[in-house]
Each structure stands twice: as structure tokens, then as C-alpha cells.
């Protein structure tokens, strides 16, 4: 499947993605083009990705050891996708710790990739993993399951320095890994990865970089020892993800998943595991997800990082400039916008974050995300919440009431975001700030904390919900 068969003449960004022509009925009875500004959560598919999947599906078969035509073709396609992943992260023939060969393990997503690595490190409670309070839960919770964890703190603006990392590395004993975000999914801020990776290597420590947010926007750090990312954030939402690391690391010990495809021989009392990467991919792998990731990687390489970064910078600057004009809006994170990804998180006066998101959706057909964004420790710091306040919220949740959970609203952009999209979003947000009387038209479900329009015909938004005041059954 040649690249030229799937990619048309793109020109410059923005481009149209699958689903950009969908219209949605709003409260005023009008249908509007749905505007997705939730790229940090999951991206729509690239047309070339969908085309590649549609081309492949008629030839789909189970891979490895199948002698039939379709099995042979599927196996070749799957392994080509693996090579594309390695090339995307710059791991063709080397790894950060000096080993000769790296491997790409194809999994479901970043969360599974980090859990996979956490298991394979064979950590003990006396071992330490150094990470930061800026991380997504995927780069926090797996380490707590297996080891002691040391956290690099952040400033009030939500940043930290390479020196902060150095001090933390030198504070703890038995450090086995440095696990750090490539970019925050809340503020769009990226740490000084090059220097931080060097700090790890100077101490003979492997470094994992969570590239889930970084990979769609910037070239990933080539010197990291372990790199993880998700296809669903890379315009390939077909269930694929990747864990890339030194092949030698996976040659010993039991794999994360035990089952067919991961073995050479099995008896009732013993097992001979096969070599990586097959050793780490038990069961029937997601070949279609791999095909989708390869197609998205090819398209991004076709565009080039200069084009992507230029578009990101233009959209990010326009978004932040216009939000700064709204007196009720408070943007969280660094005050200096230089180098930030097109991801902006904010609060609107005293208006609940869930209500802001509901109004943008129901009144303007704009999809954003709200809440804590699977990064609770980071967001509570950005909101400057005290321990007492956090405990009060926990008590409410224990009682089944999520109506007052702290949070914010996030708008995140991608390859299809245009200047007019930003203008439409800011206009809608400005109108919401100017019409607080409309808030009474919404009712909150205390169990979920979400808001829904009263007496509306928007079945797509509230179908099947049984809303009651908190405490009633």
C-alpha cells in the first residue's frame, strides 16, 4: 500500500479529518457543524488512516505461522508497522543505554504500555521510581503498585526544572527508573527533556518518556530509553499503542501477558518463552490498529515537523491571546506561552466547569473536556487547593455526590483546527460569560456531576438519564 495511494495533495494546515462534516442539533433548534476541540483526549482519524484500514480489512487474517496468502500478507503488514513505529521514535538500530537493538511492542495504548513496563522491570518495594506531580495517572499509578515513588514537585505555574529533577534523583536510594512526561495534557507545557534524560544516563538510569501528548505535536526525544504513545492521540483511533525499548531488556523473565504466541514450547510443568517482541504480545494482536498507526506515522512524516509546529504555534497564540481578553476567564499554567502545545485549560469565574462544557456543547455544538483530566495531583496544584479542601471533596465523593468536584475546562487543538474554529469557540465562551441567566436552564446530576439541559429535545445529550436530587434513590 503505497503512501501516494492514501495521501492527497495536502497543502498547508489545517486539513479536514474524518467526521469534520458532522452536524449537531443545538438548543436553539439549529444544526451546527460539530467542532471538536478535545484532541488531547482523542483525535479523529486522518482520511489516509481510514483509507489504509479499509484497504487492509479485506485481506485481514491472523498473523504469524499462517501459511495462507492473507496470513502471510497480514504478518508482513504488521511487521512493517512495527518498523514504522521504531523509525518514528528514532530507534532504528540503537537505544539510549548502548544496546544494539530496540524493539517496539504493540499494545492498546499508553496506559497499557506503562503498566507493561512496570511489570517487566520486576520492581520491589525497596526500589524507587522517580516521576513528577505533573504526570497523567498512567505514569503515576503503575509505579505505586510495584515500588516506592519519588515525586518532583512543580511551581505554582505548574512547571519544574531539570535541577529539580537532579535534586530528587540524588535524594533517593535504589532508583531504578526516571519516568517523565513529554508534555502535560493540562497545560501543554514540556520539560527540558534533553537535559533530564542526560541526568538519568549520567546516573546509569534508564529513562521513560510518556509521549502520549507530545507525539502528535513534536518529534519525540530520541535518546529516551523507553518511549510510549497511543494511536488514538495520533489520528489513528483503532486501539493501537506502543512501548519502545531495548530488545535485551525483554529477553529474560516472564512477559506481562502469558498466552499463545509468546512461547516456543509449553508443557504442563514448564514453558519456554520466545524472543521479543513476540514474547511480549501474547494473544491475537490488533493488526488493524498497527496498520492505522503506520498510516498516521507516514502522514505526519509526510507533513514534516516544521509544518506541524508552525500550525500549533499559530493556533496556540491565537487561542491564548483571545482568551486573555475575557475578564472572567483564568488560564491555568505557565504565564509565558512560548513553546506550549495548543492545549489550554481554564476556569470561568465561579461557574462550574461541567456547566461551561455543557453549555458549549448544547448551545454551540463545541466539544471540549472538563474535570481533572486524569491528572488530579497536578490540577489540584494549579487550582491551589488546600489539603482540607481536597479532603472535603473526597468525603462528598464517598457519599456518591460528585456535584462539587473541582476541575477546569480544557480546549485542545490539532491538525484540523482553523483560525475560524478558535474564533467560534471564543465567541461562544464569551456569550456564555455574558448570559449567566441561561445557567438556570440546566440541571445537574449529582451522581456524575454533569449538567444537562432542562426540558430539551436533545436526545443525543440526555437520553436515558434519570436525574434526581442528590440523596434520593
Coordinates of C-alpha atoms in Angstrom, one line a residue:
X1 CA 0.0 0.0 0.0
X2 CA 2.0 2.9 -1.3
X3 CA 1.9 6.2 0.6
X4 CA 0.9 8.1 -2.5
X5 CA -2.3 6.0 -2.8
X6 CA -3.5 7.2 0.6
X7 CA -2.3 10.8 0.8
X8 CA -3.7 13.5 -1.5
X9 CA -2.2 16.9 -2.0
X10 CA -2.4 18.4 1.5
X11 CA -1.0 21.9 1.1
X12 CA -0.7 23.6 4.4
X13 CA -2.6 23.0 7.6
X14 CA -5.4 22.9 8.7
X15 CA -6.7 19.8 7.0
X16 CA -10.1 18.0 7.2
X17 CA -10.3 14.9 9.4
X18 CA -12.9 12.1 9.3
X19 CA -16.1 13.4 10.9
X20 CA -15.4 17.1 10.4
X21 CA -18.6 17.4 8.4
X22 CA -20.9 16.0 11.1
X23 CA -23.7 18.4 12.2
X24 CA -25.3 18.5 15.6
X25 CA -28.7 19.9 16.8
X26 CA -28.4 22.7 19.3
X27 CA -30.8 24.1 21.9
X28 CA -32.0 26.9 19.6
X29 CA -33.2 24.3 17.1
X30 CA -30.4 25.0 14.7
X31 CA -27.9 22.4 13.4
X32 CA -24.2 23.4 13.6
X33 CA -21.1 21.8 12.3
X34 CA -19.7 19.9 15.3
X35 CA -16.4 21.5 16.4
X36 CA -14.1 19.1 18.2
X37 CA -11.6 20.8 20.5
X38 CA -10.8 17.7 22.5
X39 CA -7.7 16.5 20.7
X40 CA -5.7 16.0 23.9
X41 CA -8.2 13.2 24.9
X42 CA -8.6 11.5 21.5
X43 CA -8.1 12.6 17.9
X44 CA -10.4 12.0 14.9
X45 CA -9.0 9.7 12.2
X46 CA -6.9 11.0 9.4
X47 CA -8.6 10.3 6.0
X48 CA -5.4 8.4 4.9
X49 CA -5.6 6.3 8.1
X50 CA -9.2 5.3 7.4
X51 CA -8.3 4.6 3.8
X52 CA -5.4 2.4 4.8
X53 CA -7.7 0.4 7.2
X54 CA -10.4 0.0 4.6
X55 CA -7.8 -1.2 2.1
X56 CA -6.4 -3.7 4.5
X57 CA -9.5 -5.2 6.1
X58 CA -10.4 -7.5 3.1
X59 CA -7.0 -9.1 3.5
X60 CA -7.1 -9.3 7.3
X61 CA -6.0 -12.6 8.9
X62 CA -4.3 -13.9 12.0
X63 CA -0.6 -13.3 11.8
X64 CA 2.5 -15.4 12.3
X65 CA 2.7 -19.1 11.4
X66 CA -0.2 -19.0 9.0
X67 CA 0.8 -20.3 5.6
X68 CA -2.2 -18.8 3.7
X69 CA -2.0 -15.8 1.5
X70 CA -3.9 -13.5 3.8
X71 CA -2.0 -14.6 6.9
X72 CA 1.3 -14.0 5.1
X73 CA 0.2 -10.6 3.9
X74 CA -1.1 -9.6 7.3
X75 CA 2.1 -10.7 9.0
X76 CA 4.2 -8.6 6.6
X77 CA 1.9 -5.6 7.1
X78 CA 2.0 -5.9 10.9
X79 CA 5.8 -6.2 11.0
X80 CA 6.1 -3.2 8.6
X81 CA 4.0 -1.2 11.1
X82 CA 6.4 -2.2 13.8
X83 CA 9.3 -0.9 11.8
X84 CA 7.4 2.3 11.1
X85 CA 7.0 2.8 14.9
X86 CA 10.7 2.3 15.5
X87 CA 11.6 4.8 12.8
X88 CA 9.1 7.3 14.2
X89 CA 10.8 7.4 17.6
X90 CA 14.3 7.2 16.1
X91 CA 15.1 3.7 17.4
X92 CA 16.3 2.0 14.2
X93 CA 19.3 0.1 15.4
X94 CA 20.2 1.8 18.7
X95 CA 18.9 2.5 22.2
X96 CA 19.7 5.0 24.9
X97 CA 21.7 2.7 27.1
X98 CA 24.1 1.5 24.4
X99 CA 22.4 -1.8 23.5
X100 CA 22.4 -2.7 19.8
X101 CA 18.7 -3.2 19.0
X102 CA 15.4 -1.7 20.1
X103 CA 12.0 -3.3 19.8
X104 CA 8.5 -2.0 19.5
X105 CA 5.8 -3.8 21.4
X106 CA 2.4 -3.1 20.0
X107 CA -0.2 -2.8 22.7
X108 CA -3.5 -1.0 23.3
X109 CA -2.4 2.5 24.5
X110 CA 0.0 4.4 26.6
X111 CA -1.6 3.2 29.9
X112 CA -1.1 -0.4 28.9
X113 CA 2.4 0.3 27.7
X114 CA 3.5 1.8 31.1
X115 CA 1.8 -1.0 33.0
X116 CA 3.6 -3.5 30.8
X117 CA 7.0 -1.8 31.5
X118 CA 6.2 -1.6 35.3
X119 CA 5.6 -5.3 35.4
X120 CA 8.7 -6.2 33.3
X121 CA 11.1 -4.0 35.5
X122 CA 10.5 -6.6 38.3
X123 CA 10.5 -3.8 40.9
X124 CA 10.3 -4.3 44.6
X125 CA 9.0 -2.1 47.4
X126 CA 12.6 -1.1 48.2
X127 CA 13.2 0.1 44.6
X128 CA 12.4 3.7 43.7
X129 CA 10.9 5.2 40.5
X130 CA 11.3 9.0 40.2
X131 CA 8.5 10.7 38.5
X132 CA 6.7 14.1 38.8
X133 CA 3.4 15.6 40.1
X134 CA 2.7 16.8 36.5
X135 CA 2.1 13.3 35.2
X136 CA -1.1 11.7 33.8
X137 CA -2.3 9.0 36.1
X138 CA -1.0 6.5 33.7
X139 CA 2.5 7.5 34.7
X140 CA 1.8 7.6 38.4
X141 CA -0.4 4.6 39.4
X142 CA 1.6 1.7 37.9
X143 CA 4.7 2.7 39.8
X144 CA 2.9 2.9 43.1
X145 CA 1.7 -0.6 42.6
X146 CA 5.2 -2.1 42.4
X147 CA 7.7 0.3 44.1
X148 CA 8.5 3.3 46.2
X149 CA 7.9 6.6 44.2
X150 CA 9.7 9.9 44.5
X151 CA 7.9 12.9 43.1
X152 CA 9.4 16.0 41.6
X153 CA 7.2 19.0 42.7
X154 CA 6.1 21.8 40.5
X155 CA 5.9 25.5 40.8
X156 CA 2.6 27.5 41.2
X157 CA 2.6 27.8 37.4
X158 CA 2.9 24.0 37.0
X159 CA 6.5 23.7 35.9
X160 CA 9.7 22.3 37.2
X161 CA 13.4 22.5 36.1
X162 CA 16.0 19.9 35.3
X163 CA 17.7 20.9 38.5
X164 CA 14.6 19.9 40.4
X165 CA 14.8 16.5 38.8
X166 CA 18.5 16.3 39.6
X167 CA 17.9 17.0 43.3
X168 CA 15.2 14.4 43.5
X169 CA 17.4 11.8 41.8
X170 CA 20.2 12.4 44.3
X171 CA 17.8 12.3 47.3
X172 CA 16.6 8.7 46.9
X173 CA 18.5 5.4 47.1
X174 CA 17.9 2.3 44.8
X175 CA 16.5 4.4 42.0
X176 CA 15.6 2.1 39.1
X177 CA 13.9 4.4 36.6
X178 CA 13.2 8.0 35.8
X179 CA 9.7 8.3 34.3
X180 CA 8.7 11.7 33.0
X181 CA 6.0 13.3 30.8
X182 CA 6.9 14.6 27.4
X183 CA 4.2 17.2 27.6
X184 CA 1.4 18.0 30.1
X185 CA -2.2 17.1 29.0
X186 CA -3.4 20.1 31.0
X187 CA -1.1 23.0 30.3
X188 CA 0.7 21.9 27.1
X189 CA 4.0 22.5 28.9
X190 CA 7.0 20.4 28.1
X191 CA 10.0 20.0 30.4
X192 CA 13.6 20.2 29.3
X193 CA 13.7 16.6 28.2
X194 CA 17.2 16.6 26.7
X195 CA 18.8 17.7 29.9
X196 CA 16.7 15.5 32.1
X197 CA 17.4 12.4 30.0
X198 CA 21.1 13.2 30.3
X199 CA 20.8 13.4 34.1
X200 CA 19.3 9.9 34.1
X201 CA 22.0 8.5 31.9
X202 CA 24.8 10.1 34.0
X203 CA 23.5 8.0 36.9
X204 CA 23.2 4.9 34.7
X205 CA 19.4 5.1 35.0
X206 CA 17.0 4.2 32.1
X207 CA 14.5 7.0 31.3
X208 CA 10.9 6.5 30.2
X209 CA 9.2 9.4 28.4
X210 CA 5.4 9.4 28.2
X211 CA 4.9 10.8 24.8
X212 CA 1.1 10.4 24.6
X213 CA 0.6 14.2 24.4
X214 CA 3.9 15.1 22.8
X215 CA 3.9 12.7 19.8
X216 CA 1.2 14.4 17.8
X217 CA 2.9 17.8 18.1
X218 CA 6.6 17.4 18.3
X219 CA 9.4 14.9 17.5
X220 CA 9.8 12.6 20.5
X221 CA 13.2 12.6 22.3
X222 CA 15.5 10.1 20.5
X223 CA 17.7 9.4 23.5
X224 CA 15.0 8.2 25.9
X225 CA 15.4 4.5 26.7
X226 CA 11.7 3.8 26.8
X227 CA 9.1 5.6 24.8
X228 CA 5.3 5.1 25.0
X229 CA 2.5 6.6 23.0
X230 CA -1.1 6.0 21.8
X231 CA -2.5 5.7 18.3
X232 CA -5.8 7.3 19.5
X233 CA -4.0 10.6 20.1
X234 CA -2.1 10.3 16.9
X235 CA -5.1 10.4 14.5
X236 CA -5.3 6.6 14.4
X237 CA -8.2 5.7 16.8
X238 CA -8.2 2.0 16.2
X239 CA -7.0 0.7 19.5
X240 CA -3.2 0.7 19.0
X241 CA -0.3 1.9 21.2
X242 CA 3.4 1.3 21.5
X243 CA 6.1 0.6 24.1
X244 CA 9.6 1.0 22.6
X245 CA 12.7 0.0 24.4
X246 CA 15.9 -2.1 24.3
X247 CA 15.2 -5.6 23.0
X248 CA 17.7 -7.1 25.5
X249 CA 15.5 -5.8 28.3
X250 CA 12.7 -8.1 27.3
X251 CA 14.8 -11.2 26.7
X252 CA 14.6 -12.5 30.3
X253 CA 11.8 -13.1 32.7
X254 CA 8.1 -13.7 32.3
X255 CA 6.1 -11.4 29.9
X256 CA 3.4 -9.1 31.1
X257 CA 0.8 -11.3 29.3
X258 CA 1.0 -15.1 29.3
X259 CA -0.6 -17.0 26.4
X260 CA -0.4 -18.1 22.8
X261 CA 2.1 -16.5 20.5
X262 CA 4.5 -15.7 23.4
X263 CA 6.1 -19.2 23.6
X264 CA 8.2 -21.7 21.8
X265 CA 7.3 -24.8 23.8
X266 CA 4.8 -25.4 26.6
X267 CA 4.5 -28.5 28.8
X268 CA 2.2 -28.9 31.8
X269 CA 5.1 -28.1 34.1
X270 CA 7.3 -25.7 32.1
X271 CA 7.3 -23.1 29.4
X272 CA 9.9 -21.8 27.0
X273 CA 9.2 -18.2 26.2
X274 CA 10.0 -17.0 22.7
X275 CA 12.2 -13.9 21.8
X276 CA 10.9 -10.4 21.9
X277 CA 8.8 -8.7 20.6
X278 CA 6.6 -11.8 20.2
X279 CA 7.3 -12.7 23.8
X280 CA 5.5 -9.6 24.9
X281 CA 2.5 -9.8 22.6
X282 CA 0.5 -12.9 23.7
X283 CA -2.8 -13.5 22.1
X284 CA -4.1 -12.3 18.7
X285 CA -2.6 -8.8 18.2
X286 CA -4.5 -5.7 17.0
X287 CA -3.3 -5.8 13.4
X288 CA -5.7 -3.2 12.2
X289 CA -4.6 -0.9 15.0
X290 CA -1.0 -1.4 13.8
X291 CA -2.0 -0.6 10.2
X292 CA -3.7 2.6 11.4
X293 CA -0.6 3.7 13.4
X294 CA 1.7 3.1 10.4
X295 CA -0.6 5.2 8.2
X296 CA -0.7 8.1 10.7
X297 CA 3.1 8.0 11.1
X298 CA 3.6 8.1 7.4
X299 CA 1.2 11.1 7.1
X300 CA 3.0 13.0 9.9
X301 CA 6.3 12.3 8.3
X302 CA 4.9 13.5 5.0
X303 CA 3.8 16.8 6.6
X304 CA 7.0 17.3 8.5
X305 CA 7.5 18.7 12.0
X306 CA 8.2 22.2 10.8
X307 CA 4.7 22.4 9.2
X308 CA 3.0 20.9 12.3
X309 CA 4.9 23.1 14.8
X310 CA 4.2 26.2 12.8
X311 CA 0.5 25.5 12.8
X312 CA 0.5 24.6 16.5
X313 CA 2.2 27.8 17.3
X314 CA -0.2 30.0 15.3
X315 CA -3.3 28.3 16.8
X316 CA -1.9 28.3 20.3
X317 CA -1.0 32.0 20.2
X318 CA -4.4 33.0 18.8
X319 CA -6.3 30.9 21.4
X320 CA -4.4 32.3 24.3
X321 CA -4.5 35.9 23.0
X322 CA -8.3 35.8 22.7
X323 CA -8.9 34.1 26.0
X324 CA -6.8 36.7 27.7
X325 CA -9.4 39.3 26.5
X326 CA -12.2 37.6 28.5
X327 CA -12.2 39.1 32.0
X328 CA -14.0 36.1 33.6
X329 CA -11.5 33.5 32.2
X330 CA -8.5 32.4 34.2
X331 CA -6.0 30.3 32.2
X332 CA -4.0 27.8 34.3
X333 CA -0.3 27.1 33.8
X334 CA 2.7 29.0 32.7
X335 CA 2.3 32.7 32.0
X336 CA 4.9 32.6 29.2
X337 CA 3.2 30.9 26.2
X338 CA 6.4 30.2 24.3
X339 CA 6.7 26.6 23.3
X340 CA 3.4 25.4 24.8
X341 CA 1.3 22.9 22.8
X342 CA -2.1 24.1 21.6
X343 CA -3.7 22.9 24.9
X344 CA -5.3 25.4 27.2
X345 CA -7.1 24.8 30.5
X346 CA -9.1 27.4 32.3
X347 CA -11.8 28.3 34.8
X348 CA -14.7 30.7 34.2
X349 CA -15.2 32.8 37.4
X350 CA -17.4 30.8 39.8
X351 CA -19.2 28.9 37.0
X352 CA -18.9 25.1 37.4
X353 CA -16.6 23.6 34.9
X354 CA -19.1 20.9 33.9
X355 CA -21.7 23.6 33.2
X356 CA -19.3 25.6 31.0
X357 CA -18.6 22.4 29.0
X358 CA -22.4 21.5 28.8
X359 CA -23.3 25.0 27.5
X360 CA -20.6 25.0 24.9
X361 CA -21.9 21.6 23.7
X362 CA -25.6 22.2 23.8
X363 CA -25.8 25.8 22.7
X364 CA -22.8 26.0 20.2
X365 CA -22.0 22.4 19.1
X366 CA -18.5 22.7 20.5
X367 CA -16.9 19.6 22.2
X368 CA -14.4 20.3 25.0
X369 CA -13.3 18.3 28.1
X370 CA -13.8 19.3 31.7
X371 CA -12.8 17.8 35.1
X372 CA -9.4 16.8 36.3
X373 CA -8.1 15.2 33.1
X374 CA -6.7 12.1 34.8
X375 CA -4.0 14.2 36.4
X376 CA -5.6 15.0 39.8
X377 CA -2.4 15.9 41.7
X378 CA -1.3 18.3 39.1
X379 CA -4.7 20.1 38.7
X380 CA -5.1 20.5 42.5
X381 CA -1.8 22.3 42.5
X382 CA -2.8 24.5 39.6
X383 CA -6.0 25.3 41.4
X384 CA -4.1 26.0 44.6
X385 CA -6.4 23.7 46.6
X386 CA -5.6 23.1 50.3
X387 CA -5.4 19.6 51.8
X388 CA -8.5 20.4 53.8
X389 CA -10.5 21.3 50.7
X390 CA -9.3 18.2 48.9
X391 CA -10.4 16.0 51.8
X392 CA -13.9 17.7 51.8
X393 CA -14.3 16.8 48.2
X394 CA -13.2 13.2 48.9
X395 CA -15.9 12.9 51.6
X396 CA -18.5 14.1 49.2
X397 CA -17.5 11.5 46.6
X398 CA -17.6 8.8 49.3
X399 CA -21.2 9.7 49.7
X400 CA -21.9 9.4 46.0
X401 CA -22.0 13.2 45.4
X402 CA -19.7 14.5 42.6
X403 CA -21.5 17.8 42.2
X404 CA -18.7 19.9 43.6
X405 CA -15.6 18.0 42.4
X406 CA -13.0 20.6 41.5
X407 CA -11.9 20.9 37.9
X408 CA -11.5 23.1 34.9
X409 CA -12.3 23.3 31.2
X410 CA -9.8 22.2 28.6
X411 CA -9.7 23.1 24.9
X412 CA -7.1 21.3 22.8
X413 CA -6.4 21.6 19.1
X414 CA -5.0 19.6 16.3
X415 CA -4.3 19.3 12.6
X416 CA -7.8 20.3 11.6
X417 CA -8.1 23.3 13.9
X418 CA -8.5 26.6 12.0
X419 CA -8.5 30.3 13.0
X420 CA -12.2 30.4 12.4
X421 CA -12.6 27.4 14.8
X422 CA -10.8 29.4 17.5
X423 CA -12.9 32.5 16.8
X424 CA -16.1 30.4 17.0
X425 CA -15.1 28.9 20.3
X426 CA -14.1 32.2 21.9
X427 CA -17.3 33.8 20.7
X428 CA -19.3 31.0 22.3
X429 CA -17.4 31.2 25.5
X430 CA -17.8 35.0 25.6
X431 CA -21.6 34.6 25.1
X432 CA -21.8 32.1 28.0
X433 CA -19.9 34.5 30.3
X434 CA -22.3 37.3 29.2
X435 CA -25.5 35.3 29.8
X436 CA -25.4 33.7 33.3
X437 CA -29.2 33.7 33.3
X438 CA -29.0 30.7 31.0
X439 CA -27.5 28.6 33.7
X440 CA -30.9 28.0 35.2
X441 CA -31.9 26.1 32.1
X442 CA -29.6 23.3 33.1
X443 CA -29.9 20.6 35.8
X444 CA -27.0 18.8 37.4
X445 CA -26.8 15.0 38.0
X446 CA -25.1 14.8 41.4
X447 CA -24.0 11.2 40.8
X448 CA -21.9 12.1 37.8
X449 CA -21.5 15.9 38.4
X450 CA -22.6 16.5 34.7
X451 CA -25.1 19.2 33.6
X452 CA -28.0 18.6 31.2
X453 CA -30.4 21.0 29.6
X454 CA -33.9 21.0 31.2
X455 CA -36.9 20.1 29.0
X456 CA -34.8 19.9 25.9
X457 CA -35.2 17.7 22.9
X458 CA -31.5 17.0 22.6
X459 CA -31.9 13.2 23.0
X460 CA -28.3 12.8 21.9
X461 CA -27.2 14.6 25.2
X462 CA -29.6 13.3 27.9
X463 CA -31.3 10.2 26.5
X464 CA -32.0 7.6 29.2
X465 CA -30.8 9.6 32.2
X466 CA -32.8 9.6 35.3
X467 CA -31.8 12.8 37.1
X468 CA -32.7 13.1 40.8
X469 CA -31.5 15.5 43.5
X470 CA -28.6 14.1 45.5
X471 CA -29.5 11.6 48.2
X472 CA -32.7 10.3 46.6
X473 CA -32.9 6.8 45.2

